[in-house]
């Protein structure tokens, strides 16, 4: 086998038909497949709660900045929270949901608004 044959050999590519546990002589490598099925992380709903004092414009701004919503979607969600008392802003893995809840609470506190936000396992 010449040097160029080696370069063209499919054995140089990962996942080129190697079976689990197969030894690749001379490489010091053994191809192993994980037996564990990769699990999706548990997801959390981020929920916004209504109150009588937080200005509607502030809630819309928060929804646009923290959840990347456009103006019309942010207004729709804000009005839903305003009329129903609670509304879903998004669903995320735990740490991302926590970060968004914390950010919203800090922004609201900074402006002295009583806005509340929570998360709930899906
Ligand atoms: N109810 C508030 C008002 O009338 C508006 C509001 C909407 C507040 C959504 C909080 O999560 C909220 N100014």
CSV table of N, CA, C and O and ligand atoms in Angstrom, one decimal:
chain,number,residue,atom,x,y,z
A,1,UNK,N,0.8,-1.2,0.0
A,1,UNK,CA,0.0,0.0,0.0
A,1,UNK,C,0.9,1.2,0.0
A,1,UNK,O,1.8,1.4,0.8
A,2,UNK,N,0.7,2.1,-0.9
A,2,UNK,CA,1.5,3.3,-1.0
A,2,UNK,C,0.9,4.4,-0.1
A,2,UNK,O,-0.3,4.2,0.4
A,3,UNK,N,1.6,5.4,0.1
A,3,UNK,CA,1.1,6.5,1.0
A,3,UNK,C,-0.2,7.1,0.5
A,3,UNK,O,-1.1,7.3,1.3
A,4,UNK,N,-0.3,7.2,-0.8
A,4,UNK,CA,-1.6,7.9,-1.3
A,4,UNK,C,-2.8,6.9,-1.2
A,4,UNK,O,-3.9,7.3,-1.0
A,5,UNK,N,-2.5,5.5,-1.3
A,5,UNK,CA,-3.6,4.6,-1.0
A,5,UNK,C,-4.2,4.8,0.4
A,5,UNK,O,-5.4,4.7,0.6
A,6,UNK,N,-3.2,5.0,1.3
A,6,UNK,CA,-3.6,5.1,2.7
A,6,UNK,C,-4.5,6.3,2.9
A,6,UNK,O,-5.5,6.3,3.6
A,7,UNK,N,-4.2,7.4,2.2
A,7,UNK,CA,-4.9,8.6,2.4
A,7,UNK,C,-6.3,8.4,1.8
A,7,UNK,O,-7.3,8.9,2.3
A,8,UNK,N,-6.4,7.7,0.7
A,8,UNK,CA,-7.7,7.5,0.1
A,8,UNK,C,-8.6,6.4,0.8
A,8,UNK,O,-9.8,6.3,0.6
A,9,UNK,N,-7.9,5.6,1.6
A,9,UNK,CA,-8.6,4.5,2.3
A,9,UNK,C,-9.8,5.0,3.2
A,9,UNK,O,-9.6,6.0,3.9
A,10,UNK,N,-10.9,4.4,3.0
A,10,UNK,CA,-12.1,4.8,3.8
A,10,UNK,C,-11.8,4.6,5.3
A,10,UNK,O,-12.5,5.2,6.1
A,11,UNK,N,-10.8,3.8,5.7
A,11,UNK,CA,-10.6,3.6,7.1
A,11,UNK,C,-10.1,4.9,7.8
A,11,UNK,O,-10.1,5.0,9.0
A,12,UNK,N,-9.8,5.9,7.0
A,12,UNK,CA,-9.4,7.2,7.6
A,12,UNK,C,-10.5,8.0,8.1
A,12,UNK,O,-10.4,8.9,8.8
A,13,UNK,N,-11.7,7.6,7.6
A,13,UNK,CA,-12.9,8.4,8.0
A,13,UNK,C,-13.7,7.7,9.2
A,13,UNK,O,-13.9,6.5,9.1
A,14,UNK,N,-14.0,8.5,10.1
A,14,UNK,CA,-14.8,8.0,11.2
A,14,UNK,C,-16.2,7.5,10.7
A,14,UNK,O,-16.7,8.2,9.8
A,15,UNK,N,-16.7,6.5,11.2
A,15,UNK,CA,-18.1,6.1,10.9
A,15,UNK,C,-18.1,5.4,9.5
A,15,UNK,O,-19.2,5.4,8.9
A,16,UNK,N,-17.0,5.0,9.0
A,16,UNK,CA,-17.0,4.4,7.6
A,16,UNK,C,-17.2,2.9,7.7
A,16,UNK,O,-16.4,2.1,7.3
A,17,UNK,N,-18.3,2.5,8.4
A,17,UNK,CA,-18.7,1.1,8.4
A,17,UNK,C,-18.0,0.3,9.5
A,17,UNK,O,-18.1,-0.9,9.5
A,18,UNK,N,-17.3,0.9,10.4
A,18,UNK,CA,-16.6,0.2,11.5
A,18,UNK,C,-17.7,-0.3,12.5
A,18,UNK,O,-18.6,0.3,12.8
A,19,UNK,N,-17.5,-1.6,12.9
A,19,UNK,CA,-18.4,-2.2,13.8
A,19,UNK,C,-17.9,-1.9,15.3
A,19,UNK,O,-16.7,-1.7,15.5
A,20,UNK,N,-18.8,-1.8,16.2
A,20,UNK,CA,-18.5,-1.5,17.6
A,20,UNK,C,-17.5,-2.6,18.1
A,20,UNK,O,-17.6,-3.7,17.8
A,21,UNK,N,-16.5,-2.1,18.8
A,21,UNK,CA,-15.5,-2.9,19.4
A,21,UNK,C,-14.4,-3.4,18.5
A,21,UNK,O,-13.5,-4.1,18.9
A,22,UNK,N,-14.5,-3.0,17.2
A,22,UNK,CA,-13.5,-3.4,16.2
A,22,UNK,C,-12.1,-2.7,16.5
A,22,UNK,O,-12.1,-1.5,16.6
A,23,UNK,N,-11.1,-3.6,16.5
A,23,UNK,CA,-9.8,-3.0,16.7
A,23,UNK,C,-9.2,-2.5,15.4
A,23,UNK,O,-9.4,-3.2,14.4
A,24,UNK,N,-8.6,-1.4,15.4
A,24,UNK,CA,-8.0,-0.9,14.1
A,24,UNK,C,-6.5,-1.1,14.3
A,24,UNK,O,-5.9,-0.2,14.9
A,25,UNK,N,-5.9,-2.1,13.7
A,25,UNK,CA,-4.5,-2.4,14.0
A,25,UNK,C,-3.6,-1.3,13.6
A,25,UNK,O,-3.8,-0.6,12.6
A,26,UNK,N,-2.6,-1.1,14.5
A,26,UNK,CA,-1.6,0.0,14.2
A,26,UNK,C,-2.1,1.4,14.6
A,26,UNK,O,-1.3,2.3,14.6
A,27,UNK,N,-3.4,1.5,14.8
A,27,UNK,CA,-3.8,2.9,15.2
A,27,UNK,C,-3.9,3.1,16.7
A,27,UNK,O,-4.0,4.2,17.1
A,28,UNK,N,-3.9,2.0,17.4
A,28,UNK,CA,-4.1,2.1,18.9
A,28,UNK,C,-5.5,2.5,19.2
A,28,UNK,O,-5.8,2.9,20.3
A,29,UNK,N,-6.4,2.4,18.2
A,29,UNK,CA,-7.8,2.8,18.5
A,29,UNK,C,-8.7,1.6,18.4
A,29,UNK,O,-8.6,0.7,17.7
A,30,UNK,N,-9.8,1.7,19.2
A,30,UNK,CA,-10.9,0.7,19.2
A,30,UNK,C,-12.1,1.6,19.0
A,30,UNK,O,-12.4,2.5,19.7
A,31,UNK,N,-12.9,1.2,18.0
A,31,UNK,CA,-14.2,2.0,17.8
A,31,UNK,C,-15.2,1.4,18.7
A,31,UNK,O,-15.6,0.3,18.7
A,32,UNK,N,-15.7,2.3,19.5
A,32,UNK,CA,-16.8,1.9,20.5
A,32,UNK,C,-18.0,2.7,20.3
A,32,UNK,O,-18.0,3.9,20.1
A,33,UNK,N,-19.2,2.0,20.3
A,33,UNK,CA,-20.5,2.7,20.2
A,33,UNK,C,-21.0,2.7,21.6
A,33,UNK,O,-21.0,1.7,22.3
A,34,UNK,N,-21.6,3.8,22.0
A,34,UNK,CA,-22.2,3.9,23.3
A,34,UNK,C,-23.5,3.1,23.3
A,34,UNK,O,-24.2,3.1,22.3
A,35,UNK,N,-23.7,2.3,24.4
A,35,UNK,CA,-24.9,1.5,24.5
A,35,UNK,C,-26.1,2.4,24.9
A,35,UNK,O,-27.2,2.2,24.5
A,36,UNK,N,-25.8,3.4,25.7
A,36,UNK,CA,-26.8,4.3,26.3
A,36,UNK,C,-27.4,5.1,25.2
A,36,UNK,O,-26.7,5.7,24.3
A,37,UNK,N,-28.8,5.2,25.1
A,37,UNK,CA,-29.4,6.0,24.1
A,37,UNK,C,-29.3,7.5,24.6
A,37,UNK,O,-29.5,7.8,25.7
A,38,UNK,N,-28.9,8.4,23.7
A,38,UNK,CA,-28.8,9.8,24.1
A,38,UNK,C,-30.1,10.3,24.4
A,38,UNK,O,-31.1,10.1,23.7
A,39,UNK,N,-30.3,10.8,25.7
A,39,UNK,CA,-31.6,11.3,26.1
A,39,UNK,C,-31.7,12.8,25.9
A,39,UNK,O,-30.7,13.5,26.1
A,40,UNK,N,-32.9,13.2,25.6
A,40,UNK,CA,-33.2,14.6,25.5
A,40,UNK,C,-33.3,15.2,26.9
A,40,UNK,O,-33.8,14.5,27.8
A,41,UNK,N,-32.7,16.4,27.1
A,41,UNK,CA,-32.8,16.9,28.5
A,41,UNK,C,-34.3,17.2,28.8
A,41,UNK,O,-35.1,17.5,28.0
A,42,UNK,N,-34.6,17.2,30.1
A,42,UNK,CA,-36.0,17.6,30.5
A,42,UNK,C,-36.2,19.1,30.2
A,42,UNK,O,-35.3,19.9,30.3
A,43,UNK,N,-37.4,19.4,29.7
A,43,UNK,CA,-37.7,20.8,29.3
A,43,UNK,C,-38.6,21.5,30.3
A,43,UNK,O,-39.4,20.9,30.9
A,44,UNK,N,-38.4,22.8,30.3
A,44,UNK,CA,-39.1,23.6,31.3
A,44,UNK,C,-39.9,24.8,30.6
A,44,UNK,O,-39.3,25.4,29.7
A,45,UNK,N,-41.1,24.9,31.0
A,45,UNK,CA,-41.9,26.0,30.5
A,45,UNK,C,-41.6,27.3,31.2
A,45,UNK,O,-41.5,27.3,32.5
A,46,UNK,N,-41.3,28.4,30.5
A,46,UNK,CA,-41.2,29.7,31.2
A,46,UNK,C,-42.5,30.4,31.1
A,46,UNK,O,-43.0,30.6,30.0
A,47,UNK,N,-43.1,30.8,32.2
A,47,UNK,CA,-44.4,31.3,32.3
A,47,UNK,C,-44.4,32.8,32.9
A,47,UNK,O,-43.6,33.0,33.9
A,48,UNK,N,-45.2,33.6,32.3
A,48,UNK,CA,-45.2,35.0,32.8
A,48,UNK,C,-46.6,35.2,33.5
A,48,UNK,O,-47.6,34.7,33.0
A,49,UNK,N,-46.6,35.9,34.6
A,49,UNK,CA,-47.8,36.1,35.4
A,49,UNK,C,-48.3,37.6,35.3
A,49,UNK,O,-47.5,38.5,35.2
A,50,UNK,N,-49.6,37.7,35.3
A,50,UNK,CA,-50.1,39.1,35.2
A,50,UNK,C,-50.0,39.8,36.6
A,50,UNK,O,-49.9,39.1,37.6
A,51,UNK,N,-50.0,41.1,36.6
A,51,UNK,CA,-50.2,41.9,37.8
A,51,UNK,C,-50.9,43.2,37.3
A,51,UNK,O,-51.0,43.4,36.1
A,52,UNK,N,-51.3,44.0,38.2
A,52,UNK,CA,-52.0,45.2,37.9
A,52,UNK,C,-51.2,46.4,37.6
A,52,UNK,O,-51.7,47.5,37.2
A,53,UNK,N,-49.8,46.3,37.8
A,53,UNK,CA,-49.0,47.5,37.8
A,53,UNK,C,-47.9,47.6,36.7
A,53,UNK,O,-47.6,48.7,36.3
A,54,UNK,N,-47.4,46.4,36.3
A,54,UNK,CA,-46.3,46.5,35.3
A,54,UNK,C,-46.9,47.0,34.0
A,54,UNK,O,-47.9,46.6,33.5
A,55,UNK,N,-46.2,48.1,33.4
A,55,UNK,CA,-46.7,48.6,32.2
A,55,UNK,C,-46.7,47.6,31.0
A,55,UNK,O,-45.7,46.8,30.9
A,56,UNK,N,-47.7,47.7,30.2
A,56,UNK,CA,-47.8,46.7,29.0
A,56,UNK,C,-46.5,46.9,28.2
A,56,UNK,O,-46.0,45.9,27.7
A,57,UNK,N,-46.1,48.1,28.0
A,57,UNK,CA,-44.9,48.3,27.1
A,57,UNK,C,-43.7,47.6,27.6
A,57,UNK,O,-42.8,47.1,26.9
A,58,UNK,N,-43.5,47.6,29.0
A,58,UNK,CA,-42.4,46.9,29.6
A,58,UNK,C,-42.4,45.4,29.3
A,58,UNK,O,-41.4,44.8,28.9
A,59,UNK,N,-43.6,44.8,29.4
A,59,UNK,CA,-43.8,43.4,29.2
A,59,UNK,C,-43.4,43.1,27.8
A,59,UNK,O,-42.7,42.1,27.5
A,60,UNK,N,-43.9,43.9,26.9
A,60,UNK,CA,-43.6,43.7,25.4
A,60,UNK,C,-42.1,43.7,25.2
A,60,UNK,O,-41.6,42.9,24.5
A,61,UNK,N,-41.5,44.7,25.7
A,61,UNK,CA,-40.0,44.9,25.6
A,61,UNK,C,-39.3,43.6,26.1
A,61,UNK,O,-38.3,43.1,25.5
A,62,UNK,N,-39.7,43.2,27.3
A,62,UNK,CA,-39.1,42.0,27.9
A,62,UNK,C,-39.2,40.8,26.9
A,62,UNK,O,-38.3,40.0,26.7
A,63,UNK,N,-40.4,40.6,26.4
A,63,UNK,CA,-40.7,39.4,25.6
A,63,UNK,C,-39.9,39.5,24.3
A,63,UNK,O,-39.4,38.5,23.8
A,64,UNK,N,-39.7,40.7,23.8
A,64,UNK,CA,-38.9,40.8,22.5
A,64,UNK,C,-37.4,40.6,22.8
A,64,UNK,O,-36.7,39.9,22.1
A,65,UNK,N,-36.9,41.1,23.9
A,65,UNK,CA,-35.5,41.0,24.2
A,65,UNK,C,-35.1,39.6,24.7
A,65,UNK,O,-34.0,39.1,24.3
A,66,UNK,N,-35.9,39.1,25.7
A,66,UNK,CA,-35.4,37.8,26.3
A,66,UNK,C,-35.8,36.6,25.5
A,66,UNK,O,-35.1,35.6,25.5
A,67,UNK,N,-36.9,36.7,24.7
A,67,UNK,CA,-37.4,35.5,24.0
A,67,UNK,C,-37.3,35.7,22.5
A,67,UNK,O,-37.7,34.8,21.7
A,68,UNK,N,-36.7,36.8,22.1
A,68,UNK,CA,-36.5,37.0,20.6
A,68,UNK,C,-37.8,37.1,19.8
A,68,UNK,O,-37.8,36.8,18.6
A,69,UNK,N,-38.9,37.5,20.5
A,69,UNK,CA,-40.2,37.6,19.8
A,69,UNK,C,-40.2,38.9,19.0
A,69,UNK,O,-39.6,39.9,19.4
A,70,UNK,N,-41.0,38.9,17.9
A,70,UNK,CA,-41.2,40.2,17.2
A,70,UNK,C,-42.3,40.9,17.9
A,70,UNK,O,-43.0,40.4,18.8
A,71,UNK,N,-42.4,42.2,17.5
A,71,UNK,CA,-43.4,43.1,18.2
A,71,UNK,C,-44.8,42.5,18.3
A,71,UNK,O,-45.4,42.5,19.4
A,72,UNK,N,-45.3,42.0,17.2
A,72,UNK,CA,-46.7,41.5,17.2
A,72,UNK,C,-46.9,40.3,18.0
A,72,UNK,O,-47.9,40.2,18.7
A,73,UNK,N,-45.9,39.4,18.0
A,73,UNK,CA,-46.1,38.2,18.9
A,73,UNK,C,-46.0,38.6,20.3
A,73,UNK,O,-46.7,38.1,21.2
A,74,UNK,N,-45.0,39.5,20.6
A,74,UNK,CA,-44.8,39.9,22.0
A,74,UNK,C,-46.1,40.6,22.5
A,74,UNK,O,-46.5,40.4,23.7
A,75,UNK,N,-46.8,41.4,21.7
A,75,UNK,CA,-48.0,42.0,22.1
A,75,UNK,C,-49.1,41.0,22.3
A,75,UNK,O,-49.9,41.1,23.3
A,76,UNK,N,-49.2,40.0,21.5
A,76,UNK,CA,-50.2,38.9,21.6
A,76,UNK,C,-50.0,38.2,22.9
A,76,UNK,O,-51.0,37.9,23.6
A,77,UNK,N,-48.8,37.8,23.2
A,77,UNK,CA,-48.5,37.0,24.4
A,77,UNK,C,-48.8,37.9,25.7
A,77,UNK,O,-49.4,37.5,26.6
A,78,UNK,N,-48.4,39.2,25.6
A,78,UNK,CA,-48.6,40.1,26.7
A,78,UNK,C,-50.1,40.2,27.0
A,78,UNK,O,-50.6,40.2,28.2
A,79,UNK,N,-50.9,40.4,25.9
A,79,UNK,CA,-52.4,40.5,26.1
A,79,UNK,C,-53.0,39.2,26.6
A,79,UNK,O,-54.0,39.3,27.4
A,80,UNK,N,-52.4,38.1,26.2
A,80,UNK,CA,-52.9,36.8,26.7
A,80,UNK,C,-52.7,36.7,28.2
A,80,UNK,O,-53.6,36.3,29.0
A,81,UNK,N,-51.5,37.1,28.7
A,81,UNK,CA,-51.2,37.1,30.1
A,81,UNK,C,-52.1,38.1,30.8
A,81,UNK,O,-52.7,37.8,31.9
A,82,UNK,N,-52.3,39.3,30.2
A,82,UNK,CA,-53.1,40.3,30.8
A,82,UNK,C,-54.6,39.8,31.0
A,82,UNK,O,-55.2,40.1,32.0
A,83,UNK,N,-55.1,39.1,30.1
A,83,UNK,CA,-56.5,38.6,30.1
A,83,UNK,C,-56.7,37.3,30.9
A,83,UNK,O,-57.7,37.1,31.6
A,84,UNK,N,-55.7,36.4,30.7
A,84,UNK,CA,-55.9,35.1,31.3
A,84,UNK,C,-55.2,34.9,32.6
A,84,UNK,O,-55.4,33.9,33.4
A,85,UNK,N,-54.2,35.8,32.9
A,85,UNK,CA,-53.5,35.7,34.2
A,85,UNK,C,-52.1,35.1,34.1
A,85,UNK,O,-51.3,35.3,35.0
A,86,UNK,N,-52.0,34.3,33.1
A,86,UNK,CA,-50.7,33.6,32.9
A,86,UNK,C,-50.5,33.3,31.4
A,86,UNK,O,-51.5,33.1,30.7
A,87,UNK,N,-49.2,33.2,31.0
A,87,UNK,CA,-49.0,32.9,29.6
A,87,UNK,C,-47.6,32.2,29.4
A,87,UNK,O,-46.7,32.4,30.2
A,88,UNK,N,-47.5,31.4,28.4
A,88,UNK,CA,-46.3,30.6,28.0
A,88,UNK,C,-45.4,31.5,27.1
A,88,UNK,O,-45.8,32.0,26.1
A,89,UNK,N,-44.2,31.7,27.6
A,89,UNK,CA,-43.2,32.4,26.8
A,89,UNK,C,-42.3,31.6,25.9
A,89,UNK,O,-41.8,32.0,24.9
A,90,UNK,N,-42.0,30.3,26.4
A,90,UNK,CA,-41.2,29.4,25.7
A,90,UNK,C,-40.9,28.2,26.5
A,90,UNK,O,-41.2,28.1,27.7
A,91,UNK,N,-40.2,27.2,25.9
A,91,UNK,CA,-39.8,26.0,26.5
A,91,UNK,C,-38.4,25.7,26.3
A,91,UNK,O,-37.9,25.7,25.1
A,92,UNK,N,-37.6,25.5,27.4
A,92,UNK,CA,-36.1,25.4,27.3
A,92,UNK,C,-35.6,24.3,28.2
A,92,UNK,O,-36.2,24.0,29.2
A,93,UNK,N,-34.4,23.9,28.0
A,93,UNK,CA,-33.7,23.1,29.0
A,93,UNK,C,-33.5,23.9,30.3
A,93,UNK,O,-33.5,25.1,30.3
A,94,UNK,N,-33.4,23.2,31.4
A,94,UNK,CA,-33.5,23.9,32.8
A,94,UNK,C,-32.6,25.1,32.9
A,94,UNK,O,-33.1,26.2,33.3
A,95,UNK,N,-31.3,25.0,32.6
A,95,UNK,CA,-30.4,26.2,32.8
A,95,UNK,C,-30.8,27.4,32.0
A,95,UNK,O,-30.6,28.5,32.4
A,96,UNK,N,-31.3,27.1,30.8
A,96,UNK,CA,-31.6,28.3,29.9
A,96,UNK,C,-32.9,28.9,30.5
A,96,UNK,O,-33.0,30.1,30.5
A,97,UNK,N,-33.9,28.1,30.9
A,97,UNK,CA,-35.1,28.6,31.5
A,97,UNK,C,-34.8,29.4,32.7
A,97,UNK,O,-35.3,30.5,32.9
A,98,UNK,N,-33.9,28.9,33.6
A,98,UNK,CA,-33.5,29.6,34.8
A,98,UNK,C,-32.9,30.9,34.5
A,98,UNK,O,-33.2,31.9,35.2
A,99,UNK,N,-32.0,31.0,33.5
A,99,UNK,CA,-31.4,32.2,33.2
A,99,UNK,C,-32.4,33.3,32.7
A,99,UNK,O,-32.3,34.4,33.1
A,100,UNK,N,-33.4,32.8,31.9
A,100,UNK,CA,-34.4,33.8,31.4
A,100,UNK,C,-35.3,34.3,32.6
A,100,UNK,O,-35.5,35.5,32.7
A,101,UNK,N,-35.7,33.4,33.5
A,101,UNK,CA,-36.5,33.8,34.6
A,101,UNK,C,-35.7,34.8,35.4
A,101,UNK,O,-36.2,35.9,35.8
A,102,UNK,N,-34.4,34.5,35.7
A,102,UNK,CA,-33.6,35.4,36.6
A,102,UNK,C,-33.5,36.8,35.9
A,102,UNK,O,-33.6,37.8,36.6
A,103,UNK,N,-33.2,36.8,34.6
A,103,UNK,CA,-33.0,38.0,33.9
A,103,UNK,C,-34.3,38.9,34.0
A,103,UNK,O,-34.2,40.1,34.2
A,104,UNK,N,-35.4,38.3,33.7
A,104,UNK,CA,-36.7,39.0,33.8
A,104,UNK,C,-37.0,39.6,35.1
A,104,UNK,O,-37.3,40.8,35.3
A,105,UNK,N,-36.7,38.8,36.2
A,105,UNK,CA,-36.9,39.3,37.5
A,105,UNK,C,-36.0,40.4,37.9
A,105,UNK,O,-36.4,41.4,38.5
A,106,UNK,N,-34.8,40.4,37.4
A,106,UNK,CA,-33.8,41.4,37.7
A,106,UNK,C,-34.2,42.7,36.9
A,106,UNK,O,-34.1,43.8,37.5
A,107,UNK,N,-34.6,42.6,35.7
A,107,UNK,CA,-35.0,43.7,34.9
A,107,UNK,C,-36.2,44.4,35.5
A,107,UNK,O,-36.3,45.6,35.6
A,108,UNK,N,-37.2,43.6,36.0
A,108,UNK,CA,-38.4,44.1,36.6
A,108,UNK,C,-38.1,44.8,37.9
A,108,UNK,O,-38.5,46.0,38.2
A,109,UNK,N,-37.2,44.2,38.7
A,109,UNK,CA,-36.8,44.8,40.0
A,109,UNK,C,-36.2,46.1,39.8
A,109,UNK,O,-36.4,47.1,40.5
A,110,UNK,N,-35.3,46.2,38.8
A,110,UNK,CA,-34.5,47.4,38.5
A,110,UNK,C,-35.5,48.6,38.2
A,110,UNK,O,-35.2,49.7,38.6
A,111,UNK,N,-36.6,48.3,37.6
A,111,UNK,CA,-37.6,49.3,37.3
A,111,UNK,C,-38.7,49.4,38.3
A,111,UNK,O,-39.7,50.1,38.1
A,112,UNK,N,-38.6,48.7,39.4
A,112,UNK,CA,-39.6,48.6,40.5
A,112,UNK,C,-41.0,48.2,40.0
A,112,UNK,O,-42.0,48.7,40.4
A,113,UNK,N,-41.0,47.2,39.0
A,113,UNK,CA,-42.3,46.6,38.6
A,113,UNK,C,-42.4,45.3,39.3
A,113,UNK,O,-41.5,44.6,39.5
A,114,UNK,N,-43.7,44.9,39.6
A,114,UNK,CA,-43.9,43.7,40.4
A,114,UNK,C,-44.0,42.4,39.5
A,114,UNK,O,-44.4,41.4,39.9
A,115,UNK,N,-43.6,42.6,38.2
A,115,UNK,CA,-43.7,41.5,37.3
A,115,UNK,C,-43.1,40.2,37.8
A,115,UNK,O,-42.0,40.2,38.3
A,116,UNK,N,-43.8,39.1,37.6
A,116,UNK,CA,-43.3,37.8,38.1
A,116,UNK,C,-43.3,36.8,36.9
A,116,UNK,O,-44.2,36.8,36.1
A,117,UNK,N,-42.3,35.9,37.0
A,117,UNK,CA,-42.1,34.9,36.0
A,117,UNK,C,-41.7,33.7,36.7
A,117,UNK,O,-40.9,33.7,37.7
A,118,UNK,N,-42.2,32.5,36.2
A,118,UNK,CA,-41.8,31.3,36.9
A,118,UNK,C,-41.5,30.2,35.8
A,118,UNK,O,-41.7,30.5,34.6
A,119,UNK,N,-41.0,29.1,36.2
A,119,UNK,CA,-40.8,28.0,35.3
A,119,UNK,C,-41.4,26.7,35.9
A,119,UNK,O,-41.5,26.6,37.1
A,120,UNK,N,-41.7,25.8,35.0
A,120,UNK,CA,-42.4,24.6,35.4
A,120,UNK,C,-42.0,23.4,34.5
A,120,UNK,O,-41.9,23.6,33.3
A,121,UNK,N,-41.6,22.3,35.1
A,121,UNK,CA,-41.2,21.2,34.3
A,121,UNK,C,-42.3,20.8,33.3
A,121,UNK,O,-43.5,20.7,33.8
A,122,UNK,N,-42.0,20.5,32.1
A,122,UNK,CA,-43.0,20.2,31.1
A,122,UNK,C,-43.7,18.8,31.4
A,122,UNK,O,-43.0,17.9,31.8
B,1,LIG,N1,-51.9,43.9,33.6
B,1,LIG,C1,-50.9,44.9,33.3
B,1,LIG,C2,-51.5,46.2,33.0
B,1,LIG,O1,-52.7,46.4,32.8
B,1,LIG,C3,-50.1,44.5,32.0
B,1,LIG,C4,-49.3,43.2,32.2
B,1,LIG,C5,-49.3,42.2,31.3
B,1,LIG,C6,-48.6,43.0,33.4
B,1,LIG,C7,-48.6,41.0,31.4
B,1,LIG,C8,-47.9,41.8,33.6
B,1,LIG,O2,-47.2,39.7,32.7
B,1,LIG,C9,-47.9,40.8,32.6
B,1,LIG,N2,-50.6,47.3,33.0
